[in-house]
GROMACS .gro file of C-alpha atoms in nm:
model
  407
    1THR     CA    1  -0.005  -0.011  -0.012
    2ARG     CA    2   0.135   0.347  -0.108
    3ARG     CA    3   0.066   0.655   0.040
    4SER     CA    4   0.069   1.005  -0.095
    5SER     CA    5  -0.007   1.337   0.077
    6ARG     CA    6  -0.103   1.667  -0.055
    7SER     CA    7  -0.188   2.020   0.084
    8ARG     CA    8  -0.506   2.206   0.038
    9GLY     CA    9  -0.530   2.503   0.241
   10ARG     CA   10  -0.468   2.425   0.601
   11ARG     CA   11  -0.563   2.052   0.558
   12ASN     CA   12  -0.330   1.764   0.533
   13HIS     CA   13  -0.542   1.469   0.301
   14ILE     CA   14  -0.343   1.154   0.262
   15VAL     CA   15  -0.472   1.009  -0.012
   16PHE     CA   16  -0.454   0.551   0.022
   17HIS     CA   17  -0.428   0.370  -0.321
   18VAL     CA   18  -0.355   0.014  -0.341
   19ASP     CA   19  -0.080  -0.066  -0.569
   20THR     CA   20  -0.088  -0.240  -0.932
   21MET     CA   21  -0.003  -0.575  -0.819
   22ASP     CA   22   0.284  -0.767  -1.026
   23ARG     CA   23   0.157  -1.093  -1.252
   24ARG     CA   24   0.316  -1.309  -0.892
   25LEU     CA   25   0.151  -1.151  -0.650
   26SER     CA   26  -0.173  -1.193  -0.855
   27LYS     CA   27  -0.159  -1.491  -0.917
   28LEU     CA   28  -0.109  -1.597  -0.511
   29ILE     CA   29  -0.418  -1.408  -0.457
   30SER     CA   30  -0.615  -1.583  -0.744
   31LYS     CA   31  -0.499  -1.940  -0.635
   32GLN     CA   32  -0.625  -1.892  -0.266
   33ALA     CA   33  -1.004  -1.838  -0.292
   34ASP     CA   34  -1.050  -1.812   0.082
   35PRO     CA   35  -0.702  -1.728   0.273
   36HIS     CA   36  -0.849  -1.899   0.570
   37ALA     CA   37  -0.942  -2.240   0.417
   38ALA     CA   38  -0.600  -2.283   0.189
   39GLY     CA   39  -0.436  -2.307   0.549
   40GLY     CA   40  -0.092  -2.056   0.700
   41ASP     CA   41   0.107  -2.102   0.364
   42GLY     CA   42  -0.108  -1.911   0.132
   43LEU     CA   43  -0.100  -1.604   0.383
   44ASP     CA   44   0.248  -1.664   0.506
   45SER     CA   45   0.381  -1.612   0.093
   46LEU     CA   46   0.140  -1.307   0.044
   47LEU     CA   47   0.293  -1.129   0.325
   48LEU     CA   48   0.647  -1.219   0.202
   49ALA     CA   49   0.505  -1.090  -0.165
   50MET     CA   50   0.383  -0.804  -0.002
   51GLY     CA   51   0.785  -0.683   0.096
   52SER     CA   52   0.781  -0.810   0.412
   53THR     CA   53   1.120  -0.955   0.610
   54ARG     CA   54   0.909  -1.233   0.823
   55ALA     CA   55   0.608  -1.454   0.779
   56ALA     CA   56   0.339  -1.314   1.022
   57ALA     CA   57   0.308  -1.555   1.297
   58ARG     CA   58   0.026  -1.819   1.300
   59PRO     CA   59  -0.177  -1.816   1.663
   60PRO     CA   60  -0.251  -2.087   1.856
   61PRO     CA   61  -0.540  -2.321   1.751
   62ARG     CA   62  -0.820  -2.308   1.942
   63ALA     CA   63  -1.200  -2.392   1.930
   64ALA     CA   64  -1.382  -2.139   1.858
   65ARG     CA   65  -1.726  -2.185   1.721
   66THR     CA   66  -1.832  -2.082   1.346
   67VAL     CA   67  -2.210  -2.221   1.333
   68GLY     CA   68  -2.540  -2.093   1.574
   69VAL     CA   69  -2.349  -1.759   1.705
   70GLY     CA   70  -2.521  -1.531   1.528
   71GLU     CA   71  -2.324  -1.587   1.175
   72ALA     CA   72  -2.597  -1.396   0.998
   73VAL     CA   73  -2.468  -1.086   1.177
   74TRP     CA   74  -2.060  -1.142   1.179
   75ASP     CA   75  -1.823  -1.337   1.032
   76PRO     CA   76  -1.711  -1.599   1.270
   77ALA     CA   77  -1.444  -1.752   1.056
   78PRO     CA   78  -1.156  -1.700   1.358
   79PRO     CA   79  -0.839  -1.477   1.239
   80ALA     CA   80  -0.566  -1.560   1.054
   81GLN     CA   81  -0.329  -1.243   1.160
   82ILE     CA   82  -0.228  -1.165   1.400
   83ALA     CA   83  -0.432  -0.872   1.598
   84PRO     CA   84  -0.258  -0.557   1.837
   85GLN     CA   85  -0.167  -0.643   2.127
   86PRO     CA   86  -0.521  -0.491   2.374
   87SER     CA   87  -0.405  -0.152   2.446
   88VAL     CA   88  -0.597  -0.238   2.831
   89ARG     CA   89  -0.695  -0.608   3.059
   90ALA     CA   90  -1.032  -0.669   3.049
   91SER     CA   91  -1.227  -0.691   3.386
   92ALA     CA   92  -1.313  -0.970   3.532
   93THR     CA   93  -1.601  -0.848   3.704
   94ALA     CA   94  -1.813  -0.575   3.477
   95SER     CA   95  -2.033  -0.382   3.677
   96PRO     CA   96  -2.395  -0.300   3.595
   97ALA     CA   97  -2.475  -0.062   3.892
   98LEU     CA   98  -2.214   0.188   3.794
   99GLU     CA   99  -2.272   0.166   3.440
  100LEU     CA  100  -2.676   0.260   3.550
  101LEU     CA  101  -2.494   0.545   3.738
  102ARG     CA  102  -2.291   0.681   3.455
  103ARG     CA  103  -2.658   0.679   3.253
  104ARG     CA  104  -2.824   0.904   3.479
  105ALA     CA  105  -2.438   1.128   3.473
  106MET     CA  106  -2.470   1.126   3.095
  107ARG     CA  107  -2.860   1.238   3.109
  108ARG     CA  108  -2.748   1.559   3.384
  109LEU     CA  109  -2.477   1.676   3.063
  110GLN     CA  110  -2.693   1.619   2.866
  111ALA     CA  111  -2.971   1.876   3.064
  112GLY     CA  112  -2.674   2.094   3.190
  113ALA     CA  113  -2.576   2.137   2.800
  114GLU     CA  114  -2.894   2.197   2.706
  115ALA     CA  115  -2.950   2.541   2.942
  116ALA     CA  116  -2.595   2.624   2.843
  117LEU     CA  117  -2.640   2.633   2.474
  118GLU     CA  118  -3.014   2.828   2.542
  119ARG     CA  119  -2.886   3.072   2.800
  120THR     CA  120  -2.595   3.156   2.563
  121LEU     CA  121  -2.773   3.099   2.181
  122GLY     CA  122  -3.101   3.187   2.259
  123ALA     CA  123  -3.385   2.902   2.193
  124GLU     CA  124  -3.430   3.007   1.799
  125LEU     CA  125  -3.039   2.878   1.763
  126LEU     CA  126  -3.097   2.634   1.974
  127ALA     CA  127  -3.394   2.473   1.779
  128THR     CA  128  -3.204   2.379   1.491
  129LEU     CA  129  -2.882   2.236   1.610
  130PRO     CA  130  -2.858   1.851   1.653
  131VAL     CA  131  -2.857   1.845   1.988
  132HIS     CA  132  -3.169   1.635   2.215
  133SER     CA  133  -3.386   1.981   2.400
  134ARG     CA  134  -3.686   2.039   2.497
  135ALA     CA  135  -3.794   2.268   2.197
  136THR     CA  136  -3.721   1.991   1.928
  137LEU     CA  137  -3.620   1.626   1.925
  138ARG     CA  138  -3.577   1.559   1.559
  139ASN     CA  139  -3.318   1.700   1.500
  140GLY     CA  140  -3.045   1.432   1.673
  141ASN     CA  141  -2.789   1.431   1.898
  142GLY     CA  142  -2.494   1.461   1.708
  143LEU     CA  143  -2.353   1.766   1.861
  144VAL     CA  144  -2.300   1.650   2.186
  145GLU     CA  145  -2.152   1.299   2.052
  146ARG     CA  146  -1.925   1.490   1.845
  147TRP     CA  147  -1.817   1.715   2.124
  148CYS     CA  148  -1.760   1.410   2.386
  149MET     CA  149  -1.602   1.211   2.085
  150CYS     CA  150  -1.342   1.529   2.018
  151ARG     CA  151  -1.232   1.530   2.362
  152HIS     CA  152  -1.169   1.181   2.427
  153LEU     CA  153  -0.951   1.169   2.161
  154ALA     CA  154  -0.742   1.448   2.287
  155ARG     CA  155  -0.720   1.216   2.592
  156HIS     CA  156  -0.586   0.932   2.338
  157LEU     CA  157  -0.369   1.172   2.158
  158ALA     CA  158  -0.226   1.365   2.512
  159PRO     CA  159   0.137   1.214   2.608
  160ASP     CA  160   0.029   1.157   2.968
  161HIS     CA  161  -0.349   1.164   2.963
  162VAL     CA  162  -0.529   1.138   3.319
  163HIS     CA  163  -0.809   1.084   3.284
  164ALA     CA  164  -1.040   0.740   3.336
  165GLU     CA  165  -1.373   0.854   3.311
  166PRO     CA  166  -1.501   0.623   2.978
  167LEU     CA  167  -1.772   0.799   2.891
  168LEU     CA  168  -1.819   1.152   3.047
  169PRO     CA  169  -1.582   1.397   2.829
  170PRO     CA  170  -1.274   1.569   3.023
  171PRO     CA  171  -1.387   1.871   3.124
  172TYR     CA  172  -1.172   2.204   3.015
  173ARG     CA  173  -1.179   2.559   3.091
  174ARG     CA  174  -1.040   2.742   2.703
  175GLU     CA  175  -1.222   2.772   2.397
  176ALA     CA  176  -0.898   2.637   2.240
  177GLU     CA  177  -0.963   2.276   2.407
  178VAL     CA  178  -1.311   2.215   2.182
  179PRO     CA  179  -1.232   2.386   1.863
  180ASP     CA  180  -1.469   2.178   1.648
  181LEU     CA  181  -1.691   2.195   1.870
  182ALA     CA  182  -1.684   2.631   1.874
  183ARG     CA  183  -1.648   2.600   1.479
  184GLU     CA  184  -1.980   2.400   1.441
  185LEU     CA  185  -2.191   2.633   1.663
  186ARG     CA  186  -2.019   2.940   1.473
  187ASP     CA  187  -2.122   2.763   1.103
  188ALA     CA  188  -2.459   2.752   1.289
  189GLY     CA  189  -2.452   3.129   1.289
  190ALA     CA  190  -2.368   3.193   1.625
  191ALA     CA  191  -2.128   3.516   1.679
  192PRO     CA  192  -1.801   3.443   1.763
  193ALA     CA  193  -1.836   3.607   2.084
  194GLN     CA  194  -2.183   3.352   2.174
  195ALA     CA  195  -1.945   3.026   1.994
  196SER     CA  196  -1.681   3.112   2.249
  197LYS     CA  197  -1.920   3.155   2.563
  198ALA     CA  198  -2.126   2.913   2.502
  199CYS     CA  199  -1.778   2.634   2.448
  200ARG     CA  200  -1.640   2.795   2.823
  201GLN     CA  201  -1.991   2.656   2.937
  202LEU     CA  202  -2.000   2.292   2.800
  203GLY     CA  203  -1.662   2.274   3.024
  204LEU     CA  204  -1.808   2.348   3.288
  205GLU     CA  205  -2.131   2.110   3.238
  206ALA     CA  206  -1.841   1.872   3.219
  207GLN     CA  207  -1.751   1.910   3.531
  208LYS     CA  208  -2.026   1.953   3.718
  209ALA     CA  209  -2.152   1.578   3.541
  210LEU     CA  210  -1.811   1.470   3.618
  211GLN     CA  211  -1.806   1.555   4.039
  212TRP     CA  212  -2.195   1.438   4.043
  213LEU     CA  213  -2.061   1.093   3.937
  214VAL     CA  214  -1.743   1.083   4.169
  215HIS     CA  215  -1.952   1.175   4.493
  216GLN     CA  216  -2.137   0.910   4.403
  217PRO     CA  217  -2.171   0.627   4.714
  218PRO     CA  218  -2.089   0.280   4.615
  219PRO     CA  219  -2.360   0.107   4.372
  220THR     CA  220  -2.420  -0.187   4.538
  221ALA     CA  221  -2.418  -0.519   4.296
  222THR     CA  222  -2.730  -0.487   4.049
  223LYS     CA  223  -2.894  -0.871   3.891
  224VAL     CA  224  -2.865  -0.868   3.527
  225SER     CA  225  -3.117  -1.117   3.393
  226VAL     CA  226  -3.151  -1.251   2.985
  227GLY     CA  227  -3.489  -1.313   2.845
  228ALA     CA  228  -3.667  -1.326   2.535
  229ALA     CA  229  -3.909  -1.132   2.427
  230ALA     CA  230  -4.210  -1.105   2.215
  231PRO     CA  231  -4.161  -1.128   1.880
  232GLY     CA  232  -4.124  -0.822   1.651
  233VAL     CA  233  -3.976  -0.637   1.390
  234ALA     CA  234  -3.625  -0.479   1.423
  235PRO     CA  235  -3.424  -0.308   1.174
  236GLY     CA  236  -3.227  -0.586   0.922
  237GLY     CA  237  -3.420  -0.911   1.053
  238GLY     CA  238  -3.060  -0.949   1.218
  239GLY     CA  239  -2.952  -1.075   0.888
  240GLY     CA  240  -2.966  -0.732   0.700
  241GLY     CA  241  -3.273  -0.775   0.538
  242GLY     CA  242  -3.535  -0.664   0.754
  243GLY     CA  243  -3.863  -0.859   0.881
  244THR     CA  244  -3.955  -1.058   1.169
  245THR     CA  245  -3.695  -1.165   1.431
  246THR     CA  246  -3.595  -1.340   1.759
  247MET     CA  247  -3.548  -1.035   2.080
  248MET     CA  248  -3.427  -1.040   2.296
  249GLN     CA  249  -3.446  -0.815   2.634
  250VAL     CA  250  -3.137  -0.749   2.889
  251ARG     CA  251  -3.195  -0.636   3.246
  252ALA     CA  252  -3.112  -0.451   3.552
  253GLY     CA  253  -3.345  -0.302   3.806
  254SER     CA  254  -3.596  -0.121   3.591
  255VAL     CA  255  -3.376  -0.049   3.271
  256ALA     CA  256  -3.462  -0.331   2.982
  257LEU     CA  257  -3.257  -0.297   2.691
  258PRO     CA  258  -3.347  -0.483   2.384
  259LEU     CA  259  -3.127  -0.747   2.164
  260THR     CA  260  -3.193  -0.956   1.850
  261ARG     CA  261  -3.078  -1.318   1.974
  262ALA     CA  262  -2.900  -1.311   1.661
  263HIS     CA  263  -2.609  -1.023   1.844
  264HIS     CA  264  -2.660  -1.228   2.154
  265ASP     CA  265  -2.594  -1.555   2.016
  266LYS     CA  266  -2.264  -1.348   1.817
  267LEU     CA  267  -2.175  -1.180   2.173
  268ARG     CA  268  -2.128  -1.484   2.356
  269GLU     CA  269  -1.902  -1.643   2.109
  270LEU     CA  270  -1.677  -1.327   2.149
  271HIS     CA  271  -1.729  -1.316   2.530
  272ASP     CA  272  -1.640  -1.679   2.520
  273ARG     CA  273  -1.349  -1.671   2.244
  274ALA     CA  274  -1.152  -1.321   2.421
  275ALA     CA  275  -1.165  -1.608   2.827
  276ALA     CA  276  -1.000  -1.840   2.589
  277ARG     CA  277  -0.776  -1.540   2.510
  278GLY     CA  278  -0.727  -1.493   2.877
  279GLY     CA  279  -0.933  -1.128   2.806
  280GLY     CA  280  -1.192  -1.118   3.056
  281GLY     CA  281  -1.438  -1.434   3.156
  282GLY     CA  282  -1.560  -1.410   3.455
  283ASP     CA  283  -1.983  -1.270   3.447
  284PHE     CA  284  -2.171  -1.263   3.122
  285ARG     CA  285  -2.480  -1.114   3.163
  286GLY     CA  286  -2.360  -0.807   3.385
  287ALA     CA  287  -2.097  -0.766   3.105
  288LEU     CA  288  -2.347  -0.801   2.825
  289PHE     CA  289  -2.577  -0.547   2.965
  290SER     CA  290  -2.281  -0.301   3.137
  291LEU     CA  291  -2.195  -0.314   2.719
  292LEU     CA  292  -2.537  -0.254   2.634
  293LEU     CA  293  -2.629   0.048   2.830
  294ARG     CA  294  -2.292   0.213   2.772
  295TYR     CA  295  -2.388   0.278   2.396
  296ASP     CA  296  -2.786   0.327   2.493
  297SER     CA  297  -2.616   0.576   2.709
  298LEU     CA  298  -2.378   0.783   2.434
  299GLY     CA  299  -2.709   0.793   2.200
  300GLY     CA  300  -2.589   0.647   1.947
  301ASP     CA  301  -2.669   0.891   1.680
  302GLY     CA  302  -2.447   0.717   1.403
  303PHE     CA  303  -2.186   0.826   1.224
  304GLN     CA  304  -2.060   0.590   0.984
  305ALA     CA  305  -2.185   0.449   0.651
  306ALA     CA  306  -2.148   0.039   0.752
  307LEU     CA  307  -2.027  -0.183   0.456
  308ASN     CA  308  -2.212  -0.517   0.361
  309ALA     CA  309  -2.092  -0.814   0.419
  310ASN     CA  310  -2.026  -0.865   0.063
  311ALA     CA  311  -1.800  -0.634   0.112
  312PHE     CA  312  -1.647  -0.764   0.430
  313GLY     CA  313  -1.612  -1.080   0.205
  314VAL     CA  314  -1.451  -0.924  -0.055
  315LEU     CA  315  -1.198  -0.784   0.166
  316ARG     CA  316  -1.145  -1.105   0.298
  317ARG     CA  317  -1.075  -1.339   0.064
  318ARG     CA  318  -0.883  -1.055  -0.133
  319PHE     CA  319  -0.659  -0.893   0.131
  320GLY     CA  320  -0.683  -1.137   0.425
  321VAL     CA  321  -0.826  -0.892   0.613
  322ASP     CA  322  -0.998  -0.948   0.967
  323PHE     CA  323  -0.934  -0.671   1.169
  324GLU     CA  324  -1.107  -0.386   1.188
  325CYS     CA  325  -0.966   0.022   1.307
  326PHE     CA  326  -1.345   0.107   1.452
  327ALA     CA  327  -1.620  -0.114   1.549
  328SER     CA  328  -1.843  -0.205   1.879
  329PRO     CA  329  -1.895  -0.556   1.985
  330LEU     CA  330  -2.233  -0.461   1.858
  331ASN     CA  331  -2.132  -0.407   1.500
  332CYS     CA  332  -1.768  -0.612   1.477
  333ARG     CA  333  -1.762  -0.815   1.126
  334TYR     CA  334  -1.466  -0.976   1.256
  335ASP     CA  335  -1.404  -1.078   1.641
  336ARG     CA  336  -1.065  -0.913   1.666
  337PHE     CA  337  -1.138  -0.544   1.623
  338CYS     CA  338  -1.084  -0.156   1.779
  339SER     CA  339  -1.339   0.015   1.942
  340ALA     CA  340  -1.447   0.350   2.175
  341PHE     CA  341  -1.461   0.187   2.493
  342ALA     CA  342  -1.209  -0.016   2.646
  343ASP     CA  343  -1.330  -0.123   2.942
  344VAL     CA  344  -1.701  -0.270   2.863
  345ASP     CA  345  -1.556  -0.417   2.460
  346ALA     CA  346  -1.256  -0.599   2.603
  347PRO     CA  347  -1.452  -0.864   2.768
  348PHE     CA  348  -1.579  -0.932   2.339
  349GLY     CA  349  -1.241  -0.920   2.170
  350SER     CA  350  -1.208  -0.528   2.194
  351CYS     CA  351  -0.820  -0.475   2.164
  352GLY     CA  352  -0.948  -0.134   2.319
  353SER     CA  353  -0.906   0.264   2.088
  354PHE     CA  354  -0.680   0.225   1.751
  355PHE     CA  355  -0.493   0.519   1.907
  356ASP     CA  356  -0.389   0.306   2.207
  357ALA     CA  357  -0.383   0.007   2.000
  358PHE     CA  358  -0.189   0.106   1.689
  359ALA     CA  359   0.142   0.308   1.896
  360LEU     CA  360   0.389   0.433   1.712
  361PRO     CA  361   0.770   0.287   1.764
  362PRO     CA  362   0.929   0.274   1.950
  363ALA     CA  363   0.673   0.193   2.217
  364ALA     CA  364   0.592  -0.087   1.950
  365PRO     CA  365   0.661  -0.208   1.628
  366PRO     CA  366   0.456  -0.127   1.319
  367PRO     CA  367   0.181  -0.401   1.278
  368GLU     CA  368   0.220  -0.598   0.992
  369GLY     CA  369  -0.104  -0.726   0.745
  370CYS     CA  370  -0.390  -0.535   0.629
  371TYR     CA  371  -0.667  -0.311   0.840
  372GLU     CA  372  -1.002  -0.223   0.768
  373ALA     CA  373  -1.072   0.160   0.907
  374ASN     CA  374  -1.429   0.312   0.898
  375PRO     CA  375  -1.381   0.539   1.135
  376PRO     CA  376  -1.663   0.842   1.272
  377PHE     CA  377  -1.750   1.117   0.996
  378VAL     CA  378  -1.597   1.318   1.254
  379PRO     CA  379  -1.315   1.539   1.096
  380ALA     CA  380  -1.081   1.564   1.425
  381LEU     CA  381  -1.100   1.166   1.402
  382VAL     CA  382  -1.061   1.125   1.038
  383GLU     CA  383  -0.737   1.365   1.029
  384ALA     CA  384  -0.541   1.221   1.343
  385MET     CA  385  -0.646   0.856   1.212
  386ALA     CA  386  -0.515   0.970   0.897
  387ARG     CA  387  -0.156   1.086   1.060
  388ARG     CA  388  -0.118   0.775   1.270
  389MET     CA  389  -0.205   0.568   0.955
  390ASN     CA  390   0.065   0.742   0.753
  391ALA     CA  391   0.329   0.717   1.049
  392LEU     CA  392   0.315   0.351   1.107
  393LEU     CA  393   0.308   0.296   0.681
  394THR     CA  394   0.667   0.520   0.696
  395ALA     CA  395   0.782   0.294   1.024
  396ALA     CA  396   0.619  -0.009   0.823
  397ASP     CA  397   0.832   0.081   0.533
  398GLY     CA  398   1.160   0.110   0.764
  399SER     CA  399   1.162  -0.203   0.860
  400ARG     CA  400   1.036  -0.372   0.566
  401ARG     CA  401   0.717  -0.492   0.723
  402ALA     CA  402   0.402  -0.546   0.480
  403LEU     CA  403   0.121  -0.274   0.579
  404GLY     CA  404  -0.187  -0.200   0.494
  405PHE     CA  405  -0.504  -0.026   0.547
  406ILE     CA  406  -0.806  -0.004   0.344
  407VAL     CA  407  -0.986   0.274   0.410
   0.00000   0.00000   0.00000
């Protein structure tokens, strides 16, 4: 994979394209219609043909179920290439009670953000913003989600970040710390002084929500139950085509979260595989509820256009891709991936944040293999991803490692 860069104004755009394959490499790829069925020699030879000085190490054999594991919503075939080392170790004990507190803290932050924006921008401008509010619910909640995402991105990229709270955004005091939020408010029609004040007010609301969570008494254990719900209609029908699907319900206290049967079976298998790798184990129901509630608390407006199963199949057959750089246990296609929330995602196989798992030398050697990346469409995150990939590809060139990203 080659890289080229060009400058447009003040932004750097990195263009990735697949190099024209020589006759020998083309013959090798066409010969192995399925790299996993072909055994280990095919992928090792492919890496050597791409210029690697060593073949990829093969993972130790392990029993991985591929039937009856919700295969309609993912590809359960075991990975052929070695994944990056997880950036965190999964905790053996999930805390549904703590996640319930986080959900309350997030709702307090949402309400505080609405009040702060209404005070500084006015109700008329607030009604045009993608923020859940009393004024309107039809615009989604994209502004707050992008704000949280950019704050956590800054935390991951800081040399010595200390903010350990995974959901609530790190507090701040200056507008300069949230340039994307300030730009979005100005583009929506806010005067520069209004946008600056609104940014600072949201920083204070983040501090209030975090302090509320910190000062709550230690949560007591909460029992989680998983059961079947009445058949209903769910988007995608568990298989991407819509229609009737079997629904399940995951409940703790008064909170009940819906889940398709296919996704439940997929998450059960992901949890078992992660435990076999030494990355978790423990209470599956508690981990399941904590995972579902975390993503429900975030809101989930959606900033990604998902690939379909056929596209993922081409990536796996033609390029040996079996790792996603931006996914979640709920939407991942493969059993190894990076995701936003290492603490609740690691029990299901996540390697943590892309920016933590794909560390730069000398912290870690550049990885080998080919990786799929479909990041959230947030400019700051996409630009940070491109810079990290460019640095990794340059390091891989220097050490003659075969590395590619399909974006």
